[in-house]
């Protein structure tokens, strides 16, 4: 299938990269990963908590170790900017069926911290939900069938049900190519999921031509559920662009509002990226360059929104914005961006 290329993208002027970026990088982690990224972040029991993905390898040689070495790390913060990384990984999963656990997302639901995650298995990629009270033990509540991942939980029940966004990836039924969309499912108990329906397709996002999916867990505002998403475009001309022989994709972050009572309904969406790869730590020297992947979003009492994102699949970063600016951006459907 021939795909039209997207062209230049720019971040919204309403969002600001933090001057301390990258806020967590491999050299900050005492047990030596080569990449630290795609973290889940939340506030829990008076602290900011980050659970991040560790991948191992040799940055100088551009080599990575087997997937079975991937694990999750843990850090705490008093201000959401400066992080105290714990001395050992908090979760590793590798057995006869599961190869690795990765890409955590954190949501506090009913007073307990829940972690959405992906696992690679011998029979496909599965998405799961676990609960933890101390980040030393993770009790798995549910695992999807293959192939599904990028799950994020809403922080409260809607219409009496738990709700999650997710990104199935049906290669066979979509002609053997990437063409992955964002879906919503609900559950009475966080274990059994159904009621699945499409929320948004790739064709609805002007800055994507490959796939889209959830980003950080949504935050509640009076205008709707404020929700980030990842949007991917592919361009064959990009070449190597990282450690691998070729990396032709670009990941950007989008922003939208979902209806408070019917979160499968989009109230508004910016038609241009919220964040596009521009900073050096997003575009150069990483495992996969030109990647921004939002995984955490915190709405402060002041109205500031902290957006945590993985950059170049190598470091973890922070951007900030005002919640009212983001809501307006969604409702106005800003056109600036693609081809600008």
Short mmCIF file of C-alpha atoms in Angstrom, two decimals:
data_model
loop_
_atom_site.label_atom_id
_atom_site.label_comp_id
_atom_site.label_asym_id
_atom_site.label_seq_id
_atom_site.Cartn_x
_atom_site.Cartn_y
_atom_site.Cartn_z
CA UNK A 1 0.00 0.00 0.00
CA UNK A 2 1.36 3.44 -0.98
CA UNK A 3 1.33 5.96 1.87
CA UNK A 4 1.37 9.72 1.37
CA UNK A 5 4.11 11.36 3.43
CA UNK A 6 3.18 13.99 6.01
CA UNK A 7 5.95 16.59 5.73
CA UNK A 8 7.17 19.00 8.40
CA UNK A 9 5.50 19.10 11.83
CA UNK A 10 5.79 21.63 14.64
CA UNK A 11 4.88 21.54 18.33
CA UNK A 12 2.13 23.78 19.65
CA UNK A 13 3.45 27.09 21.07
CA UNK A 14 1.17 26.48 24.06
CA UNK A 15 3.35 23.66 25.40
CA UNK A 16 6.80 24.20 26.93
CA UNK A 17 9.62 21.71 27.22
CA UNK A 18 11.12 21.78 30.69
CA UNK A 19 14.64 23.27 30.85
CA UNK A 20 15.78 20.30 32.96
CA UNK A 21 15.12 17.84 30.10
CA UNK A 22 15.86 14.99 29.93
CA UNK A 23 14.61 14.58 33.49
CA UNK A 24 15.65 10.88 33.69
CA UNK A 25 18.37 9.43 31.49
CA UNK A 26 20.36 6.18 31.49
CA UNK A 27 23.27 7.61 33.49
CA UNK A 28 20.84 8.47 36.30
CA UNK A 29 19.99 4.80 36.79
CA UNK A 30 22.51 2.86 38.94
CA UNK A 31 22.05 -0.55 37.33
CA UNK A 32 23.16 0.48 33.84
CA UNK A 33 20.38 0.47 31.21
CA UNK A 34 21.12 1.91 27.79
CA UNK A 35 17.62 3.37 27.37
CA UNK A 36 15.16 4.75 29.96
CA UNK A 37 11.82 5.80 28.50
CA UNK A 38 8.02 5.40 28.12
CA UNK A 39 7.33 5.97 31.80
CA UNK A 40 4.06 6.05 33.65
CA UNK A 41 3.79 8.88 36.19
CA UNK A 42 1.19 9.67 38.84
CA UNK A 43 0.75 11.27 42.26
CA UNK A 44 0.33 8.67 44.98
CA UNK A 45 0.40 9.02 48.76
CA UNK A 46 1.90 12.50 48.66
CA UNK A 47 4.68 11.76 46.16
CA UNK A 48 5.18 11.83 42.43
CA UNK A 49 5.87 8.26 41.33
CA UNK A 50 7.45 7.18 38.06
CA UNK A 51 7.71 3.63 36.72
CA UNK A 52 9.89 3.56 33.61
CA UNK A 53 11.06 1.08 31.04
CA UNK A 54 14.70 -0.09 31.02
CA UNK A 55 16.29 -1.57 27.90
CA UNK A 56 19.90 -2.67 27.88
CA UNK A 57 22.71 -2.54 25.35
CA UNK A 58 25.71 -0.50 24.25
CA UNK A 59 24.96 2.98 23.02
CA UNK A 60 28.46 3.48 21.61
CA UNK A 61 28.18 0.33 19.49
CA UNK A 62 24.49 0.73 18.75
CA UNK A 63 23.66 -2.75 20.01
CA UNK A 64 20.84 -3.95 22.26
CA UNK A 65 20.61 -6.99 24.51
CA UNK A 66 17.84 -9.60 24.21
CA UNK A 67 14.28 -8.58 25.04
CA UNK A 68 14.35 -10.83 28.08
CA UNK A 69 16.61 -8.29 29.82
CA UNK A 70 13.99 -5.51 29.68
CA UNK A 71 12.52 -4.54 33.05
CA UNK A 72 10.81 -1.68 34.89
CA UNK A 73 12.48 0.91 37.12
CA UNK A 74 11.09 3.11 39.89
CA UNK A 75 11.69 6.72 40.91
CA UNK A 76 10.12 9.19 43.35
CA UNK A 77 9.97 12.98 43.32
CA UNK A 78 8.74 15.81 45.54
CA UNK A 79 8.21 18.25 42.67
CA UNK A 80 7.72 16.12 39.55
CA UNK A 81 10.97 17.42 38.04
CA UNK A 82 13.89 16.10 40.11
CA UNK A 83 13.77 12.33 40.55
CA UNK A 84 15.31 9.91 43.02
CA UNK A 85 15.84 6.68 41.11
CA UNK A 86 15.64 3.55 43.23
CA UNK A 87 18.69 1.26 43.34
CA UNK A 88 17.12 -1.76 41.67
CA UNK A 89 14.37 -2.50 39.11
CA UNK A 90 10.90 -2.86 40.59
CA UNK A 91 9.47 -5.48 38.19
CA UNK A 92 10.85 -8.03 35.75
CA UNK A 93 8.78 -10.76 34.11
CA UNK A 94 10.48 -13.54 32.20
CA UNK A 95 9.30 -17.15 32.24
CA UNK A 96 8.42 -20.01 29.89
CA UNK A 97 5.70 -17.93 28.21
CA UNK A 98 6.48 -14.25 28.88
CA UNK A 99 9.61 -12.65 27.42
CA UNK A 100 9.35 -9.21 29.00
CA UNK A 101 7.11 -6.60 30.65
CA UNK A 102 7.36 -2.99 29.42
CA UNK A 103 5.68 0.36 28.65
CA UNK A 104 3.99 1.03 32.04
CA UNK A 105 1.14 3.49 32.57
CA UNK A 106 0.06 4.50 36.09
CA UNK A 107 -3.45 5.45 37.24
CA UNK A 108 -4.78 5.79 40.77
CA UNK A 109 -8.25 4.21 40.83
CA UNK A 110 -10.30 3.71 44.00
CA UNK A 111 -7.31 4.85 46.07
CA UNK A 112 -4.94 2.17 44.72
CA UNK A 113 -2.24 2.49 42.09
CA UNK A 114 -2.95 0.51 38.92
CA UNK A 115 -0.39 -0.21 36.26
CA UNK A 116 -1.23 -0.93 32.64
CA UNK A 117 1.56 -2.69 30.78
CA UNK A 118 2.53 -4.74 27.74
CA UNK A 119 4.09 -8.19 27.76
CA UNK A 120 5.77 -9.96 24.87
CA UNK A 121 4.91 -13.66 24.94
CA UNK A 122 5.68 -16.67 22.78
CA UNK A 123 2.14 -16.41 21.42
CA UNK A 124 1.83 -12.68 20.83
CA UNK A 125 1.85 -9.27 22.50
CA UNK A 126 -0.66 -8.88 25.31
CA UNK A 127 -1.80 -5.92 27.36
CA UNK A 128 -2.41 -6.20 31.06
CA UNK A 129 -3.52 -4.44 34.22
CA UNK A 130 -1.90 -4.91 37.63
CA UNK A 131 -2.43 -3.28 41.01
CA UNK A 132 0.21 -2.38 43.56
CA UNK A 133 0.31 -0.73 46.96
CA UNK A 134 4.08 -0.46 47.39
CA UNK A 135 5.69 -0.93 43.91
CA UNK A 136 7.47 -4.04 45.11
CA UNK A 137 4.61 -6.44 44.34
CA UNK A 138 2.35 -6.22 41.28
CA UNK A 139 -0.81 -8.34 41.29
CA UNK A 140 -1.97 -8.95 37.72
CA UNK A 141 -5.73 -8.52 37.38
CA UNK A 142 -6.16 -9.16 33.67
CA UNK A 143 -4.32 -9.95 30.43
CA UNK A 144 -5.77 -9.44 26.97
CA UNK A 145 -5.61 -11.87 24.11
CA UNK A 146 -3.01 -11.04 21.43
CA UNK A 147 -2.57 -8.57 19.90
CA UNK A 148 -3.38 -5.58 22.08
CA UNK A 149 -1.35 -3.02 24.03
CA UNK A 150 -0.95 0.69 24.92
CA UNK A 151 -3.76 0.40 27.45
CA UNK A 152 -4.57 3.31 29.76
CA UNK A 153 -7.14 3.38 32.55
CA UNK A 154 -9.48 6.24 33.37
CA UNK A 155 -9.03 7.36 37.01
CA UNK A 156 -12.67 6.75 37.93
CA UNK A 157 -15.64 4.70 36.83
CA UNK A 158 -17.89 6.12 34.12
CA UNK A 159 -21.52 5.03 34.23
CA UNK A 160 -20.61 2.54 36.93
CA UNK A 161 -17.93 0.83 34.81
CA UNK A 162 -14.16 0.95 34.62
CA UNK A 163 -12.97 2.24 31.24
CA UNK A 164 -9.75 1.91 29.30
CA UNK A 165 -8.36 3.09 25.99
CA UNK A 166 -6.31 0.60 23.99
CA UNK A 167 -4.64 -0.05 20.64
CA UNK A 168 -5.24 -3.45 19.07
CA UNK A 169 -3.03 -4.15 16.05
CA UNK A 170 -4.80 -6.34 13.51
CA UNK A 171 -2.16 -6.79 10.80
CA UNK A 172 -3.87 -9.64 8.95
CA UNK A 173 -7.25 -7.96 8.62
CA UNK A 174 -5.75 -4.59 7.67
CA UNK A 175 -3.90 -5.90 4.61
CA UNK A 176 -0.66 -6.91 6.29
CA UNK A 177 0.45 -3.35 7.13
CA UNK A 178 0.48 -1.04 10.15
CA UNK A 179 -2.92 0.61 10.38
CA UNK A 180 -3.74 0.66 14.06
CA UNK A 181 -6.48 2.73 15.68
CA UNK A 182 -7.67 3.73 19.16
CA UNK A 183 -10.41 1.72 20.86
CA UNK A 184 -12.30 1.81 24.17
CA UNK A 185 -13.45 -1.08 26.36
CA UNK A 186 -15.24 -1.23 29.70
CA UNK A 187 -15.34 -3.60 32.64
CA UNK A 188 -17.39 -4.21 35.80
CA UNK A 189 -14.36 -5.32 37.81
CA UNK A 190 -11.05 -4.57 35.99
CA UNK A 191 -10.79 -8.27 35.09
CA UNK A 192 -13.34 -8.94 32.36
CA UNK A 193 -13.43 -6.47 29.47
CA UNK A 194 -15.95 -5.93 26.71
CA UNK A 195 -18.17 -3.32 25.10
CA UNK A 196 -15.28 -2.55 22.77
CA UNK A 197 -15.72 0.19 20.20
CA UNK A 198 -13.64 2.41 17.96
CA UNK A 199 -12.84 5.87 19.31
CA UNK A 200 -10.63 7.25 16.55
CA UNK A 201 -9.03 5.94 13.38
CA UNK A 202 -5.74 6.84 11.72
CA UNK A 203 -7.68 8.62 9.00
CA UNK A 204 -9.02 11.12 11.55
CA UNK A 205 -5.54 12.44 12.47
CA UNK A 206 -3.92 14.71 9.85
CA UNK A 207 -0.41 14.12 11.22
CA UNK A 208 -0.57 10.29 11.11
CA UNK A 209 -0.41 7.89 8.19
CA UNK A 210 0.64 4.70 9.99
CA UNK A 211 -0.97 4.22 13.40
CA UNK A 212 -2.38 6.00 16.45
CA UNK A 213 -3.08 4.95 20.01
CA UNK A 214 -3.46 6.08 23.63
CA UNK A 215 -0.75 8.07 25.38
CA UNK A 216 -1.10 9.03 29.04
CA UNK A 217 -4.12 8.11 31.17
CA UNK A 218 -6.80 10.81 30.81
CA UNK A 219 -7.32 13.60 33.34
CA UNK A 220 -10.75 14.97 34.22
CA UNK A 221 -11.69 18.58 33.45
CA UNK A 222 -15.06 20.32 33.46
CA UNK A 223 -15.06 20.25 29.64
CA UNK A 224 -14.23 16.55 29.25
CA UNK A 225 -11.52 13.94 29.68
CA UNK A 226 -8.27 15.56 28.52
CA UNK A 227 -6.38 12.85 26.69
CA UNK A 228 -3.03 12.59 24.92
CA UNK A 229 -2.42 10.12 22.13
CA UNK A 230 0.51 9.01 20.01
CA UNK A 231 0.42 9.49 16.26
CA UNK A 232 2.85 7.83 13.87
CA UNK A 233 3.80 8.77 10.34
CA UNK A 234 6.16 6.84 8.12
CA UNK A 235 8.45 8.13 5.38
CA UNK A 236 10.74 5.75 3.44
CA UNK A 237 13.31 8.52 2.91
CA UNK A 238 14.26 8.74 6.59
CA UNK A 239 16.86 5.96 6.35
CA UNK A 240 18.88 4.75 9.32
CA UNK A 241 17.90 7.43 11.87
CA UNK A 242 19.02 5.55 14.97
CA UNK A 243 20.86 2.43 16.05
CA UNK A 244 19.00 0.06 13.74
CA UNK A 245 19.67 -0.42 10.01
CA UNK A 246 16.60 1.70 9.25
CA UNK A 247 14.04 3.69 11.26
CA UNK A 248 11.53 5.45 9.05
CA UNK A 249 8.81 6.35 11.55
CA UNK A 250 8.13 9.57 13.46
CA UNK A 251 6.08 9.61 16.66
CA UNK A 252 4.27 12.79 17.73
CA UNK A 253 1.90 13.52 20.61
CA UNK A 254 -1.66 14.69 20.02
CA UNK A 255 -4.30 16.06 22.38
CA UNK A 256 -8.09 15.61 22.48
CA UNK A 257 -11.12 15.87 24.75
CA UNK A 258 -13.50 12.96 25.35
CA UNK A 259 -17.05 13.30 26.64
CA UNK A 260 -17.30 13.00 30.43
CA UNK A 261 -20.30 10.66 30.35
CA UNK A 262 -19.54 8.89 27.07
CA UNK A 263 -15.73 8.71 26.75
CA UNK A 264 -15.96 6.91 23.42
CA UNK A 265 -17.16 10.23 21.97
CA UNK A 266 -14.62 12.87 20.93
CA UNK A 267 -15.63 16.39 22.01
CA UNK A 268 -12.67 18.08 20.31
CA UNK A 269 -9.18 17.39 18.99
CA UNK A 270 -6.27 19.51 17.90
CA UNK A 271 -5.65 18.81 14.24
CA UNK A 272 -1.96 19.59 14.69
CA UNK A 273 0.50 17.93 17.08
CA UNK A 274 0.80 18.99 20.68
CA UNK A 275 4.44 17.87 20.61
CA UNK A 276 6.46 16.96 17.53
CA UNK A 277 10.13 15.86 17.63
CA UNK A 278 12.25 19.02 17.55
CA UNK A 279 14.67 19.12 20.49
CA UNK A 280 18.09 17.44 20.08
CA UNK A 281 17.26 14.75 22.66
CA UNK A 282 14.18 13.87 20.54
CA UNK A 283 15.81 13.92 17.10
CA UNK A 284 19.48 12.95 17.43
CA UNK A 285 21.64 10.26 18.97
CA UNK A 286 18.86 8.06 20.28
CA UNK A 287 17.98 4.42 19.78
CA UNK A 288 15.12 5.52 17.50
CA UNK A 289 15.21 9.20 16.60
CA UNK A 290 12.17 11.40 15.97
CA UNK A 291 10.10 9.77 18.69
CA UNK A 292 7.87 11.41 21.31
CA UNK A 293 5.68 9.04 23.31
CA UNK A 294 3.48 10.53 26.08
CA UNK A 295 2.95 8.21 29.03
CA UNK A 296 2.01 10.38 32.01
CA UNK A 297 -0.09 13.49 32.55
CA UNK A 298 -0.78 15.25 35.86
CA UNK A 299 -3.19 18.14 36.33
CA UNK A 300 -1.97 20.32 39.19
CA UNK A 301 -4.25 22.43 41.40
CA UNK A 302 -2.71 25.53 39.80
CA UNK A 303 -3.99 24.48 36.36
CA UNK A 304 -0.56 23.48 35.15
CA UNK A 305 -0.49 20.20 33.23
CA UNK A 306 2.69 18.13 33.45
CA UNK A 307 3.14 15.87 30.42
CA UNK A 308 5.77 13.14 30.71
CA UNK A 309 7.08 11.55 27.54
CA UNK A 310 9.75 9.21 26.24
CA UNK A 311 12.12 10.80 23.71
CA UNK A 312 14.01 8.93 20.98
CA UNK A 313 13.26 5.69 22.87
CA UNK A 314 16.22 6.63 25.09
CA UNK A 315 15.36 9.24 27.76
CA UNK A 316 12.36 10.51 29.74
CA UNK A 317 11.27 14.14 29.42
CA UNK A 318 8.73 16.67 30.70
CA UNK A 319 6.64 19.36 29.06
CA UNK A 320 4.13 21.71 30.67
CA UNK A 321 1.06 23.66 29.59
CA UNK A 322 -1.97 25.40 31.04
CA UNK A 323 -5.07 23.23 31.20
CA UNK A 324 -7.31 25.96 29.76
CA UNK A 325 -4.96 26.41 26.80
CA UNK A 326 -5.10 22.67 26.10
CA UNK A 327 -8.89 22.58 26.33
CA UNK A 328 -9.15 25.52 23.96
CA UNK A 329 -6.70 23.85 21.59
CA UNK A 330 -8.95 20.78 21.43
CA UNK A 331 -12.20 22.71 21.05
CA UNK A 332 -10.85 25.03 18.38
CA UNK A 333 -9.31 22.15 16.40
CA UNK A 334 -6.17 24.10 15.63
CA UNK A 335 -5.14 23.68 11.99
CA UNK A 336 -1.48 24.69 12.23
CA UNK A 337 1.03 21.91 11.74
CA UNK A 338 1.05 19.40 8.90
CA UNK A 339 2.92 20.85 5.97
CA UNK A 340 3.50 24.12 7.81
#
